[in-house]
Short mmCIF file of C-alpha atoms in Angstrom, two decimals:
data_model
loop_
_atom_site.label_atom_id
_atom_site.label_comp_id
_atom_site.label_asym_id
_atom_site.label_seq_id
_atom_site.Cartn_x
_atom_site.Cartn_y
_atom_site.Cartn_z
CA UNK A 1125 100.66 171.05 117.23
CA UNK A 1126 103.79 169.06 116.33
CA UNK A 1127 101.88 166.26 116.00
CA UNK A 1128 99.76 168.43 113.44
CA UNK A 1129 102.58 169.56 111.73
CA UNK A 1130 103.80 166.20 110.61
CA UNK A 1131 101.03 164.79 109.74
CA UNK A 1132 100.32 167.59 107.03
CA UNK A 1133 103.54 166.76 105.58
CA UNK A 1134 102.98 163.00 105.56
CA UNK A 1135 99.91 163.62 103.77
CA UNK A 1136 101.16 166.47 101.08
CA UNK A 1137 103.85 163.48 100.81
CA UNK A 1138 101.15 160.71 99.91
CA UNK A 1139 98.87 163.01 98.17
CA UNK A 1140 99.04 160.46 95.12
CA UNK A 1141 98.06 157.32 96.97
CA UNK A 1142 94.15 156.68 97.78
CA UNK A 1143 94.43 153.18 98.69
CA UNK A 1144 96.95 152.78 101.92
CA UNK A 1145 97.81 149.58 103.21
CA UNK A 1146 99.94 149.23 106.86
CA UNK A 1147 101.82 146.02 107.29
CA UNK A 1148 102.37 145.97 111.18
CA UNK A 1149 99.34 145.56 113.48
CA UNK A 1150 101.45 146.37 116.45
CA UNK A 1151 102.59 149.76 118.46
CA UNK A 1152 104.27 150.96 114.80
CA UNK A 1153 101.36 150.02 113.49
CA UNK A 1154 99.29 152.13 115.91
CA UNK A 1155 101.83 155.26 115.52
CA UNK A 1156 101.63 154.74 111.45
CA UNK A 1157 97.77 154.95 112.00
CA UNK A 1158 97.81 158.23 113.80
CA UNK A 1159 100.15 159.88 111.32
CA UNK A 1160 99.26 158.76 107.73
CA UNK A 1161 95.85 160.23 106.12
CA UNK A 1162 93.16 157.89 107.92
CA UNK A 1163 90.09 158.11 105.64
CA UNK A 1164 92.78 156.28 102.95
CA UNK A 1165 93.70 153.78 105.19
CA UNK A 1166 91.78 150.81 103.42
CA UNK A 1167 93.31 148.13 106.33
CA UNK A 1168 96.53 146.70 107.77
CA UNK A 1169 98.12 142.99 107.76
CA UNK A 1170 100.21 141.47 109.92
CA UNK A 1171 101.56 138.04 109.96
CA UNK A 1172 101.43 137.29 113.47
CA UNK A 1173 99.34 139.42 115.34
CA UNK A 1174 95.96 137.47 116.36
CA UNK A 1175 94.08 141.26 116.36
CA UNK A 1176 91.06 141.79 114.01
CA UNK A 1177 91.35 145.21 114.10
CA UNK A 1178 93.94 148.62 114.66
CA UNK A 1179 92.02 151.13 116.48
CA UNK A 1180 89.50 150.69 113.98
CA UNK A 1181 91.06 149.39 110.95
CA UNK A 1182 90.76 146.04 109.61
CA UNK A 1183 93.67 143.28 110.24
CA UNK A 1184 93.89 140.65 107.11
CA UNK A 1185 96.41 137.80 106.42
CA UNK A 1186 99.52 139.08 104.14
CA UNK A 1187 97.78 137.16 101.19
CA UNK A 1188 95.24 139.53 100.78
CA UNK A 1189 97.51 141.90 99.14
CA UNK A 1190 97.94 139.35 96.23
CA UNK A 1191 94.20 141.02 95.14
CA UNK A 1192 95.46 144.58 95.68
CA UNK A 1193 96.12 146.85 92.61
CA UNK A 1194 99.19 147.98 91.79
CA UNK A 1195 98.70 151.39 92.83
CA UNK A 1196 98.04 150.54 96.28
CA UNK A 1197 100.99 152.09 98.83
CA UNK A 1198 101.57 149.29 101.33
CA UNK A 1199 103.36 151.60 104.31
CA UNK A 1200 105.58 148.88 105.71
CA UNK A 1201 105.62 150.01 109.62
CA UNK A 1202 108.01 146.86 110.79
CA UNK A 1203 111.64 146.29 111.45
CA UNK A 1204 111.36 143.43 109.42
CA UNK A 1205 111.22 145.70 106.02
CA UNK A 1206 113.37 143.91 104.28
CA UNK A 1207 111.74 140.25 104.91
CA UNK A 1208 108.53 141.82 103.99
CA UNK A 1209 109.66 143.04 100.42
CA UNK A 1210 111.04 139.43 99.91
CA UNK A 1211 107.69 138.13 100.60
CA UNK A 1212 105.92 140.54 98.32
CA UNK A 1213 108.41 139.97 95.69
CA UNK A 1214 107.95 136.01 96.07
CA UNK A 1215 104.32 136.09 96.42
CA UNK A 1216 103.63 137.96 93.42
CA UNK A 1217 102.44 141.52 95.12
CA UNK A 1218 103.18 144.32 92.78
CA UNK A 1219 101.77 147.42 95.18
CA UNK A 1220 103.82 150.38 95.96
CA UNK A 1221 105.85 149.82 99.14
CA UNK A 1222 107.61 152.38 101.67
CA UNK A 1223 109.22 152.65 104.78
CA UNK A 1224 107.19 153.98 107.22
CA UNK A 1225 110.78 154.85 109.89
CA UNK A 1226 111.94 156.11 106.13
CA UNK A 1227 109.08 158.30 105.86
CA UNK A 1228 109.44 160.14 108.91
CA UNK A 1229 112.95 160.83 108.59
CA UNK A 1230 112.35 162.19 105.21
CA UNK A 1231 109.44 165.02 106.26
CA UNK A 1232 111.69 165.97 109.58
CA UNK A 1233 113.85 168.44 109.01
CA UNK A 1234 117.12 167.47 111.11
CA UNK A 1235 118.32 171.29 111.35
CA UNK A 1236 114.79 172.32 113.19
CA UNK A 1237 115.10 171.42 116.96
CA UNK A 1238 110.79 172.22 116.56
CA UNK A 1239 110.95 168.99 114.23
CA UNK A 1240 113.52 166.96 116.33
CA UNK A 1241 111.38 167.10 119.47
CA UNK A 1242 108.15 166.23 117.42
CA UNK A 1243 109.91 162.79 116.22
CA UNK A 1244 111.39 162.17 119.66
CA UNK A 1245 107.64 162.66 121.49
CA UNK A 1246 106.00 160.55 118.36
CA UNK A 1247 108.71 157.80 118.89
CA UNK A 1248 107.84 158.02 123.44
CA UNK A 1249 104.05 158.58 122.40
CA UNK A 1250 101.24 156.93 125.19
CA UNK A 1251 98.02 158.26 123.42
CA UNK A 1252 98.44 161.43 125.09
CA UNK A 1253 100.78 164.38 126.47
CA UNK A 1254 99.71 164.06 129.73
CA UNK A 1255 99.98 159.72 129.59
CA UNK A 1256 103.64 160.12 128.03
CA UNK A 1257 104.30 162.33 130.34
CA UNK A 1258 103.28 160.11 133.38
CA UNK A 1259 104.73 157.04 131.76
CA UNK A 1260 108.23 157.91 129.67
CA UNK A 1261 108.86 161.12 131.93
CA UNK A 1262 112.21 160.94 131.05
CA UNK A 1263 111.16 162.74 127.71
CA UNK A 1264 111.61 166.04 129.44
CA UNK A 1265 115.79 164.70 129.03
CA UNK A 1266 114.79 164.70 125.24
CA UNK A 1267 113.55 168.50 125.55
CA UNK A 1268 116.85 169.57 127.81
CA UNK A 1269 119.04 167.61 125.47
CA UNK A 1270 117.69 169.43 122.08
CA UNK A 1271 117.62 172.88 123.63
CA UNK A 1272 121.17 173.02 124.68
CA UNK A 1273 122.44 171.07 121.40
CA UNK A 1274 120.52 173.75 119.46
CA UNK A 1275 121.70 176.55 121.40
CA UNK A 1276 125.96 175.53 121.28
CA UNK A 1277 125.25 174.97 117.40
CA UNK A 1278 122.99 177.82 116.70
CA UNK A 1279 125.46 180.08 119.03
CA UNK A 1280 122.23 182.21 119.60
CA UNK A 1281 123.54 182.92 122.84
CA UNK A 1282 127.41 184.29 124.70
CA UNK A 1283 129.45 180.65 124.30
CA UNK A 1284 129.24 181.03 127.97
CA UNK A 1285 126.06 181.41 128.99
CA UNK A 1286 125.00 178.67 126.40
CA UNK A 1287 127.82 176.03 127.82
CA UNK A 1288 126.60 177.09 131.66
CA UNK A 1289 123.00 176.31 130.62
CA UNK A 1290 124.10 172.86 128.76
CA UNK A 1291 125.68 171.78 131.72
CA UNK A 1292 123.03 172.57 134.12
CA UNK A 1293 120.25 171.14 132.05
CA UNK A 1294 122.62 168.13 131.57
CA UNK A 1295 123.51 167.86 135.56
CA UNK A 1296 119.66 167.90 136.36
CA UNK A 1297 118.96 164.99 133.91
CA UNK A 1298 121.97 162.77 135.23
CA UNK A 1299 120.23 163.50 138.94
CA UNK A 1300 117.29 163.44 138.70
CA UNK A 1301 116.83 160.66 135.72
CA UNK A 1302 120.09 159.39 135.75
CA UNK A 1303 120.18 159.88 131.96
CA UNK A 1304 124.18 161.12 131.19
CA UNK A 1305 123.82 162.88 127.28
CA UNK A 1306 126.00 165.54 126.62
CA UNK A 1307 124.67 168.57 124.41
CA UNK A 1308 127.62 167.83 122.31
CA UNK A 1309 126.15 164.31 121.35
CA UNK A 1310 125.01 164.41 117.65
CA UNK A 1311 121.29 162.19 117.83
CA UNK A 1312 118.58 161.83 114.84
CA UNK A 1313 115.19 162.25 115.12
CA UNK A 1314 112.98 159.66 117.38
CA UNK A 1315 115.50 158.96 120.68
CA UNK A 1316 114.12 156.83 122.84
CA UNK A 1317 114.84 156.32 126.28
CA UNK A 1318 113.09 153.65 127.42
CA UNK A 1319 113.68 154.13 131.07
CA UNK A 1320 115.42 156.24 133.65
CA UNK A 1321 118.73 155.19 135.53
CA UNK A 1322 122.56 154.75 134.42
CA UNK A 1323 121.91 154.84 130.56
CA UNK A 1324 126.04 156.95 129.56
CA UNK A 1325 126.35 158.30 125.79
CA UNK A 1326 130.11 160.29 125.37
CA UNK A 1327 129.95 163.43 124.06
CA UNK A 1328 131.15 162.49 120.59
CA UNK A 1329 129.15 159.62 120.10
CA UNK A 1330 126.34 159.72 116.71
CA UNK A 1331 123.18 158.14 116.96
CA UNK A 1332 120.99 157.74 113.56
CA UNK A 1333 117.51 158.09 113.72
CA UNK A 1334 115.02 156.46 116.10
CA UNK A 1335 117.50 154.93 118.28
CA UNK A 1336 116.56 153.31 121.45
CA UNK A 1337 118.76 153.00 124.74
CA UNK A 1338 117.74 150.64 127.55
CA UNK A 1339 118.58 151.16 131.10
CA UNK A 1340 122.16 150.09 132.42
CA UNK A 1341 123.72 151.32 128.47
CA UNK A 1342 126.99 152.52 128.05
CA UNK A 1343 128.54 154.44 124.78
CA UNK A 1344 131.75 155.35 125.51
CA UNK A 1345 135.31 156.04 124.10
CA UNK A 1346 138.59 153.84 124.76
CA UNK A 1347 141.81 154.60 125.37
CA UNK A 1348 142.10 155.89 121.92
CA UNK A 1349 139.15 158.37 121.98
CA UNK A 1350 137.63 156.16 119.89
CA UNK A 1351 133.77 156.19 120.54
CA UNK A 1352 130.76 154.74 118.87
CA UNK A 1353 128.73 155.79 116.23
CA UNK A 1354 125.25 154.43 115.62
CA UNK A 1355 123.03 153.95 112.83
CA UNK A 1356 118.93 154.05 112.50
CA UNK A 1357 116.55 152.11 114.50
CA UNK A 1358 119.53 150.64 116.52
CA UNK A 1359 118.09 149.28 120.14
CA UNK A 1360 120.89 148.70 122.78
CA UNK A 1361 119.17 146.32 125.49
CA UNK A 1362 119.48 146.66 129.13
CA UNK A 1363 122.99 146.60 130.71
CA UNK A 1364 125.19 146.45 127.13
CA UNK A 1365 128.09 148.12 127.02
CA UNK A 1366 129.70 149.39 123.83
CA UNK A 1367 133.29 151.23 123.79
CA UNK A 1368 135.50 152.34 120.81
CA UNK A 1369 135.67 152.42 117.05
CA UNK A 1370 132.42 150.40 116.96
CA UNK A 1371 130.23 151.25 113.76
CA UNK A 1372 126.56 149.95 114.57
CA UNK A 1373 124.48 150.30 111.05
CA UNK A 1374 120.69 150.38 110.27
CA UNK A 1375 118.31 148.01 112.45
CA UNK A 1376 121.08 146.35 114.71
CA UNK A 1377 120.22 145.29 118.11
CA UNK A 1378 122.78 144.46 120.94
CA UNK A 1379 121.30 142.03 123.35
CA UNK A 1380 121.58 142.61 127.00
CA UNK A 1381 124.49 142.75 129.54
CA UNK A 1382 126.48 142.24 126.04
CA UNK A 1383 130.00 143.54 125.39
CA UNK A 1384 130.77 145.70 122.43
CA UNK A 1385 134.57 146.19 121.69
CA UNK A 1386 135.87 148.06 119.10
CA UNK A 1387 137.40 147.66 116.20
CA UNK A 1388 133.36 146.31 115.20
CA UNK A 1389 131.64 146.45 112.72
CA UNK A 1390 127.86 145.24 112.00
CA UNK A 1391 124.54 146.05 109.62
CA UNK A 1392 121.17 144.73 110.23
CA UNK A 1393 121.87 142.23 112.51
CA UNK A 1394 121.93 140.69 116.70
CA UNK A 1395 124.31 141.09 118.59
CA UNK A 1396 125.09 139.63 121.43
CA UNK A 1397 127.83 138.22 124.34
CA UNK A 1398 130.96 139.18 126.26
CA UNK A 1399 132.86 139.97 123.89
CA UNK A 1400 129.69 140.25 121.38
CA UNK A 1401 128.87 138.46 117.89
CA UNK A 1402 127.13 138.14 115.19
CA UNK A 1403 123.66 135.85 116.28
CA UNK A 1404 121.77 136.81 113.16
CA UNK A 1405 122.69 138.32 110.40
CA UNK A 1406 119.95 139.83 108.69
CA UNK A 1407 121.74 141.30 105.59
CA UNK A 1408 125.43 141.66 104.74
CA UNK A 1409 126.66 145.34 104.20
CA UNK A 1410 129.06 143.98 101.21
CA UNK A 1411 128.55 141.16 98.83
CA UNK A 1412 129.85 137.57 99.27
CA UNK A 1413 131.20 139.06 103.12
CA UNK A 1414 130.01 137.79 106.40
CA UNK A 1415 130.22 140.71 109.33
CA UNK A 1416 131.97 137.76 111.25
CA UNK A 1417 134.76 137.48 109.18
CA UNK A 1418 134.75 141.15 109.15
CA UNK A 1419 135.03 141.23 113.11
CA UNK A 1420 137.41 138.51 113.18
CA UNK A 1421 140.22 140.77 111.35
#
């Protein structure tokens, strides 16, 4: 049903578009599949993927799009968005293009816990409820987590009885999945946890949308009270740790077992070390700057 429900909004969204186009043969790919309007799915590229076909669907080399007519929507389901545009630009392609991530955060309503829960199970999807279940069940922390977030900022119920039911619901996930996520923690739609055991997020700690902790993660404050605040598609790998006034933007990844000390700052890049730096930088957030030099102040 949630499922359902987005998908009629993706496609009252697209209702121009006849020709679709996904660039990303891989599990985005697959997800992008299931949610845009099939029967105008025309195929999907992907530079490195040796498949020949997604569930169905056509894969073609990135030059085929060179043919395409400009009215074609090329739904870019990759975190590499940004090296894809340069490529179309370079190569001459003049179709439509969108962000698929961008997409979904634009039909989901981020005051509706209904539509918060139906990006965090699209984001942990295994073909079915009953696979994800078996597979990620650590979603049922996502379900816990919205309910009693909804309920202390809906105030539906007594203060009380909604800050007793937080805390139970948040003492049964840190037992039994050893997930620790305050209902006071302000997440985005598509949280992933991609498995159980010592993953820590403070209570005042942001996370944008479609953010994905590993096991072993920390997000906590300093001696300040300074905590975190993440932006979207951020992955923190297994074992990092990442404490203070640390401002993680759009598409950064901090490798494992790495060390994350605030004051940081970082956009669109890898991360990685004790203490961490810059590895790649993918974009810089202001002209003419380097996040290093940034990071160095």
């Amino acid at each position: 049903m949630m499922k359902a429900m987005l998908k009629r909004r993706i496609a009252e969204r697209l209702a121009q578009y006849n020709r679709i186009v996904i660039w990303g043969a891989g599990s985005a790919g697959l997800l992008a599949l299931g949610l845009l309007p099939r029967d105008r799915i025309i195929y999907a590229v992907d530079s490195f993927s040796s498949a020949r076909d997604l569930d169905g669907k056509p894969v073609e080399r990135p030059e085929r799009l060179r043919e395409e007519h400009p009215d074609t929507l090329v739904m870019i389901a990759s975190i590499a968005d940004k090296e894809i545009g340069s490529w179309m630009d370079e190569n001459g392609v003049v179709c439509v293009r969108m962000d698929f991530y961008g997409l979904l955060v634009e039909v989901v309503d981020p005051a509706s816990m209904k539509d918060l829960l139906a990006a965090d199970l699209l984001a942990n999807w295994h073909g079915s409820l009953v696979e994800t279940l078996i597979r990620r069940p650590q979603i049922l922390v996502n379900l816990s987590y919205r309910v009693s977030h909804s309920l202390l900022r809906s105030r539906s119920l007594p203060g009380r009885i909604a800050a007793t039911l937080s805390r139970l619901w948040h003492a049964s996930n840190c037992a039994y999945f050893g997930i620790d996520i305050p209902a006071e923690v302000s997440a985005g739609p598509g949280l992933v946890f991609a498995h159980c055991g010592a993953i820590v997020v403070h209570r005042r700690v942001t996370l944008g949308s479609f953010c994905t902790l590993y096991q072993g993660t920390t997000l906590g404050a300093n001696r300040r009270g300074a905590v975190p605040r993440l932006g979207g598609r951020v992955i923190v790998w297994a074992g990092a740790v990442v404490v203070g006034d640390c401002i993680l933007g759009d598409r950064t990844e901090v490798g494992a077992n790495s060390t994350v000390l605030g004051p940081f700052e970082v956009n669109h890049a890898i991360i990685a070390g004790t203490p961490a730096r810059v590895l790649r930088q993918f974009s810089h957030p202001a002209a003419g700057e380097k996040a290093e030099d940034r990071n160095e102040r």
